[in-house]
Amino acid sequence: MSNTEKIEVAEQRILELKTLINHWKTSNISSRRATADFVDSIISEKQEPQAA
């Protein structure tokens, strides 16, 4: 894996973690699965415009 690929993976992970932290701060959802589903949906929505 090249440095550029490593950076892209790390940046994506940072985005996921920031989204998860923001969700935890603003949500009362106690289920880990519900939280994971919610964060996945947010991340996929943010990625759609980039893919086009």
PDB file of N, CA and C in Angstrom:
ATOM      1  N   MET A   1       0.851  -1.169   0.000  1.00  0.00           N
ATOM      2  CA  MET A   1       0.000   0.000   0.000  1.00  0.00           C
ATOM      3  C   MET A   1       0.904   1.241   0.000  1.00  0.00           C
ATOM      4  N   SER A   2       0.651   2.156  -0.916  1.00  0.00           N
ATOM      5  CA  SER A   2       1.472   3.362  -1.013  1.00  0.00           C
ATOM      6  C   SER A   2       1.110   4.359   0.086  1.00  0.00           C
ATOM      7  N   ASN A   3       1.966   5.332   0.277  1.00  0.00           N
ATOM      8  CA  ASN A   3       1.693   6.366   1.274  1.00  0.00           C
ATOM      9  C   ASN A   3       0.401   7.105   0.967  1.00  0.00           C
ATOM     10  N   THR A   4       0.145   7.367  -0.302  1.00  0.00           N
ATOM     11  CA  THR A   4      -1.081   8.061  -0.697  1.00  0.00           C
ATOM     12  C   THR A   4      -2.309   7.250  -0.303  1.00  0.00           C
ATOM     13  N   GLU A   5      -2.262   5.949  -0.528  1.00  0.00           N
ATOM     14  CA  GLU A   5      -3.374   5.079  -0.148  1.00  0.00           C
ATOM     15  C   GLU A   5      -3.548   5.031   1.363  1.00  0.00           C
ATOM     16  N   LYS A   6      -2.454   4.975   2.082  1.00  0.00           N
ATOM     17  CA  LYS A   6      -2.521   4.968   3.542  1.00  0.00           C
ATOM     18  C   LYS A   6      -3.149   6.254   4.064  1.00  0.00           C
ATOM     19  N   ILE A   7      -2.782   7.372   3.464  1.00  0.00           N
ATOM     20  CA  ILE A   7      -3.341   8.659   3.872  1.00  0.00           C
ATOM     21  C   ILE A   7      -4.837   8.696   3.589  1.00  0.00           C
ATOM     22  N   GLU A   8      -5.249   8.210   2.429  1.00  0.00           N
ATOM     23  CA  GLU A   8      -6.676   8.198   2.084  1.00  0.00           C
ATOM     24  C   GLU A   8      -7.469   7.336   3.061  1.00  0.00           C
ATOM     25  N   VAL A   9      -6.945   6.178   3.415  1.00  0.00           N
ATOM     26  CA  VAL A   9      -7.606   5.291   4.372  1.00  0.00           C
ATOM     27  C   VAL A   9      -7.698   5.972   5.737  1.00  0.00           C
ATOM     28  N   ALA A  10      -6.617   6.601   6.163  1.00  0.00           N
ATOM     29  CA  ALA A  10      -6.599   7.276   7.456  1.00  0.00           C
ATOM     30  C   ALA A  10      -7.585   8.448   7.476  1.00  0.00           C
ATOM     31  N   GLU A  11      -7.642   9.209   6.390  1.00  0.00           N
ATOM     32  CA  GLU A  11      -8.587  10.327   6.324  1.00  0.00           C
ATOM     33  C   GLU A  11     -10.026   9.837   6.384  1.00  0.00           C
ATOM     34  N   GLN A  12     -10.313   8.729   5.728  1.00  0.00           N
ATOM     35  CA  GLN A  12     -11.661   8.156   5.760  1.00  0.00           C
ATOM     36  C   GLN A  12     -12.007   7.702   7.172  1.00  0.00           C
ATOM     37  N   ARG A  13     -11.071   7.077   7.839  1.00  0.00           N
ATOM     38  CA  ARG A  13     -11.291   6.618   9.218  1.00  0.00           C
ATOM     39  C   ARG A  13     -11.524   7.798  10.156  1.00  0.00           C
ATOM     40  N   ILE A  14     -10.766   8.875   9.964  1.00  0.00           N
ATOM     41  CA  ILE A  14     -10.956  10.079  10.777  1.00  0.00           C
ATOM     42  C   ILE A  14     -12.361  10.624  10.579  1.00  0.00           C
ATOM     43  N   LEU A  15     -12.821  10.680   9.342  1.00  0.00           N
ATOM     44  CA  LEU A  15     -14.178  11.147   9.058  1.00  0.00           C
ATOM     45  C   LEU A  15     -15.204  10.271   9.766  1.00  0.00           C
ATOM     46  N   GLU A  16     -15.011   8.954   9.698  1.00  0.00           N
ATOM     47  CA  GLU A  16     -15.937   8.037  10.358  1.00  0.00           C
ATOM     48  C   GLU A  16     -15.945   8.264  11.868  1.00  0.00           C
ATOM     49  N   LEU A  17     -14.781   8.420  12.463  1.00  0.00           N
ATOM     50  CA  LEU A  17     -14.704   8.622  13.908  1.00  0.00           C
ATOM     51  C   LEU A  17     -15.312   9.958  14.329  1.00  0.00           C
ATOM     52  N   LYS A  18     -15.070  11.013  13.563  1.00  0.00           N
ATOM     53  CA  LYS A  18     -15.668  12.312  13.875  1.00  0.00           C
ATOM     54  C   LYS A  18     -17.184  12.233  13.805  1.00  0.00           C
ATOM     55  N   THR A  19     -17.683  11.548  12.796  1.00  0.00           N
ATOM     56  CA  THR A  19     -19.131  11.383  12.648  1.00  0.00           C
ATOM     57  C   THR A  19     -19.699  10.606  13.821  1.00  0.00           C
ATOM     58  N   LEU A  20     -19.026   9.536  14.208  1.00  0.00           N
ATOM     59  CA  LEU A  20     -19.472   8.724  15.329  1.00  0.00           C
ATOM     60  C   LEU A  20     -19.473   9.523  16.633  1.00  0.00           C
ATOM     61  N   ILE A  21     -18.427  10.287  16.879  1.00  0.00           N
ATOM     62  CA  ILE A  21     -18.340  11.096  18.092  1.00  0.00           C
ATOM     63  C   ILE A  21     -19.453  12.139  18.121  1.00  0.00           C
ATOM     64  N   ASN A  22     -19.684  12.808  16.995  1.00  0.00           N
ATOM     65  CA  ASN A  22     -20.764  13.799  16.933  1.00  0.00           C
ATOM     66  C   ASN A  22     -22.117  13.148  17.194  1.00  0.00           C
ATOM     67  N   HIS A  23     -22.291  11.958  16.664  1.00  0.00           N
ATOM     68  CA  HIS A  23     -23.554  11.247  16.876  1.00  0.00           C
ATOM     69  C   HIS A  23     -23.734  10.910  18.346  1.00  0.00           C
ATOM     70  N   TRP A  24     -22.685  10.430  18.992  1.00  0.00           N
ATOM     71  CA  TRP A  24     -22.771  10.098  20.409  1.00  0.00           C
ATOM     72  C   TRP A  24     -23.104  11.326  21.246  1.00  0.00           C
ATOM     73  N   LYS A  25     -22.554  12.468  20.873  1.00  0.00           N
ATOM     74  CA  LYS A  25     -22.789  13.699  21.630  1.00  0.00           C
ATOM     75  C   LYS A  25     -24.235  14.170  21.512  1.00  0.00           C
ATOM     76  N   THR A  26     -24.876  13.878  20.387  1.00  0.00           N
ATOM     77  CA  THR A  26     -26.204  14.438  20.128  1.00  0.00           C
ATOM     78  C   THR A  26     -27.333  13.420  20.192  1.00  0.00           C
ATOM     79  N   SER A  27     -27.030  12.174  20.474  1.00  0.00           N
ATOM     80  CA  SER A  27     -28.041  11.128  20.388  1.00  0.00           C
ATOM     81  C   SER A  27     -28.223  10.407  21.711  1.00  0.00           C
ATOM     82  N   ASN A  28     -29.412   9.844  21.867  1.00  0.00           N
ATOM     83  CA  ASN A  28     -29.698   9.015  23.031  1.00  0.00           C
ATOM     84  C   ASN A  28     -29.825   7.542  22.649  1.00  0.00           C
ATOM     85  N   ILE A  29     -29.405   7.182  21.461  1.00  0.00           N
ATOM     86  CA  ILE A  29     -29.488   5.801  21.012  1.00  0.00           C
ATOM     87  C   ILE A  29     -28.510   4.964  21.826  1.00  0.00           C
ATOM     88  N   SER A  30     -29.019   3.915  22.455  1.00  0.00           N
ATOM     89  CA  SER A  30     -28.156   3.102  23.304  1.00  0.00           C
ATOM     90  C   SER A  30     -27.635   1.853  22.596  1.00  0.00           C
ATOM     91  N   SER A  31     -28.279   1.443  21.524  1.00  0.00           N
ATOM     92  CA  SER A  31     -27.876   0.239  20.815  1.00  0.00           C
ATOM     93  C   SER A  31     -26.640   0.508  19.956  1.00  0.00           C
ATOM     94  N   ARG A  32     -25.627  -0.316  20.114  1.00  0.00           N
ATOM     95  CA  ARG A  32     -24.422  -0.163  19.294  1.00  0.00           C
ATOM     96  C   ARG A  32     -24.744  -0.392  17.816  1.00  0.00           C
ATOM     97  N   ARG A  33     -25.609  -1.363  17.537  1.00  0.00           N
ATOM     98  CA  ARG A  33     -25.939  -1.669  16.139  1.00  0.00           C
ATOM     99  C   ARG A  33     -26.682  -0.502  15.499  1.00  0.00           C
ATOM    100  N   ALA A  34     -27.629   0.085  16.230  1.00  0.00           N
ATOM    101  CA  ALA A  34     -28.364   1.227  15.692  1.00  0.00           C
ATOM    102  C   ALA A  34     -27.418   2.388  15.426  1.00  0.00           C
ATOM    103  N   THR A  35     -26.479   2.597  16.321  1.00  0.00           N
ATOM    104  CA  THR A  35     -25.491   3.658  16.139  1.00  0.00           C
ATOM    105  C   THR A  35     -24.638   3.384  14.910  1.00  0.00           C
ATOM    106  N   ALA A  36     -24.174   2.165  14.760  1.00  0.00           N
ATOM    107  CA  ALA A  36     -23.337   1.804  13.611  1.00  0.00           C
ATOM    108  C   ALA A  36     -24.110   1.983  12.305  1.00  0.00           C
ATOM    109  N   ASP A  37     -25.371   1.565  12.288  1.00  0.00           N
ATOM    110  CA  ASP A  37     -26.201   1.735  11.093  1.00  0.00           C
ATOM    111  C   ASP A  37     -26.372   3.208  10.753  1.00  0.00           C
ATOM    112  N   PHE A  38     -26.611   4.011  11.790  1.00  0.00           N
ATOM    113  CA  PHE A  38     -26.799   5.442  11.590  1.00  0.00           C
ATOM    114  C   PHE A  38     -25.542   6.078  11.007  1.00  0.00           C
ATOM    115  N   VAL A  39     -24.398   5.781  11.588  1.00  0.00           N
ATOM    116  CA  VAL A  39     -23.140   6.348  11.114  1.00  0.00           C
ATOM    117  C   VAL A  39     -22.834   5.875   9.695  1.00  0.00           C
ATOM    118  N   ASP A  40     -23.078   4.619   9.404  1.00  0.00           N
ATOM    119  CA  ASP A  40     -22.869   4.111   8.044  1.00  0.00           C
ATOM    120  C   ASP A  40     -23.714   4.880   7.034  1.00  0.00           C
ATOM    121  N   SER A  41     -24.958   5.169   7.394  1.00  0.00           N
ATOM    122  CA  SER A  41     -25.835   5.891   6.471  1.00  0.00           C
ATOM    123  C   SER A  41     -25.341   7.311   6.243  1.00  0.00           C
ATOM    124  N   ILE A  42     -24.850   7.959   7.299  1.00  0.00           N
ATOM    125  CA  ILE A  42     -24.315   9.313   7.151  1.00  0.00           C
ATOM    126  C   ILE A  42     -23.078   9.302   6.265  1.00  0.00           C
ATOM    127  N   ILE A  43     -22.199   8.365   6.502  1.00  0.00           N
ATOM    128  CA  ILE A  43     -20.961   8.294   5.729  1.00  0.00           C
ATOM    129  C   ILE A  43     -21.259   8.017   4.260  1.00  0.00           C
ATOM    130  N   SER A  44     -22.187   7.115   3.989  1.00  0.00           N
ATOM    131  CA  SER A  44     -22.506   6.806   2.592  1.00  0.00           C
ATOM    132  C   SER A  44     -23.139   8.008   1.904  1.00  0.00           C
ATOM    133  N   GLU A  45     -23.932   8.798   2.631  1.00  0.00           N
ATOM    134  CA  GLU A  45     -24.518   9.990   2.055  1.00  0.00           C
ATOM    135  C   GLU A  45     -23.444  11.017   1.719  1.00  0.00           C
ATOM    136  N   LYS A  46     -22.428  11.132   2.562  1.00  0.00           N
ATOM    137  CA  LYS A  46     -21.346  12.095   2.331  1.00  0.00           C
ATOM    138  C   LYS A  46     -20.473  11.652   1.163  1.00  0.00           C
ATOM    139  N   GLN A  47     -20.376  10.360   0.913  1.00  0.00           N
ATOM    140  CA  GLN A  47     -19.494   9.848  -0.140  1.00  0.00           C
ATOM    141  C   GLN A  47     -20.145   9.904  -1.505  1.00  0.00           C
ATOM    142  N   GLU A  48     -21.461   9.891  -1.590  1.00  0.00           N
ATOM    143  CA  GLU A  48     -22.134   9.846  -2.888  1.00  0.00           C
ATOM    144  C   GLU A  48     -21.741  10.990  -3.808  1.00  0.00           C
ATOM    145  N   PRO A  49     -21.716  12.247  -3.353  1.00  0.00           N
ATOM    146  CA  PRO A  49     -21.326  13.324  -4.277  1.00  0.00           C
ATOM    147  C   PRO A  49     -19.882  13.179  -4.756  1.00  0.00           C
ATOM    148  N   GLN A  50     -18.987  12.625  -3.933  1.00  0.00           N
ATOM    149  CA  GLN A  50     -17.599  12.463  -4.327  1.00  0.00           C
ATOM    150  C   GLN A  50     -17.453  11.404  -5.404  1.00  0.00           C
ATOM    151  N   ALA A  51     -18.328  10.390  -5.372  1.00  0.00           N
ATOM    152  CA  ALA A  51     -18.220   9.296  -6.328  1.00  0.00           C
ATOM    153  C   ALA A  51     -18.665   9.709  -7.725  1.00  0.00           C
ATOM    154  N   ALA A  52     -19.502  10.716  -7.819  1.00  0.00           N
ATOM    155  CA  ALA A  52     -20.056  11.133  -9.104  1.00  0.00           C
ATOM    156  C   ALA A  52     -19.093  11.845  -9.975  1.00  0.00           C
TER     157      ALA A  52
END
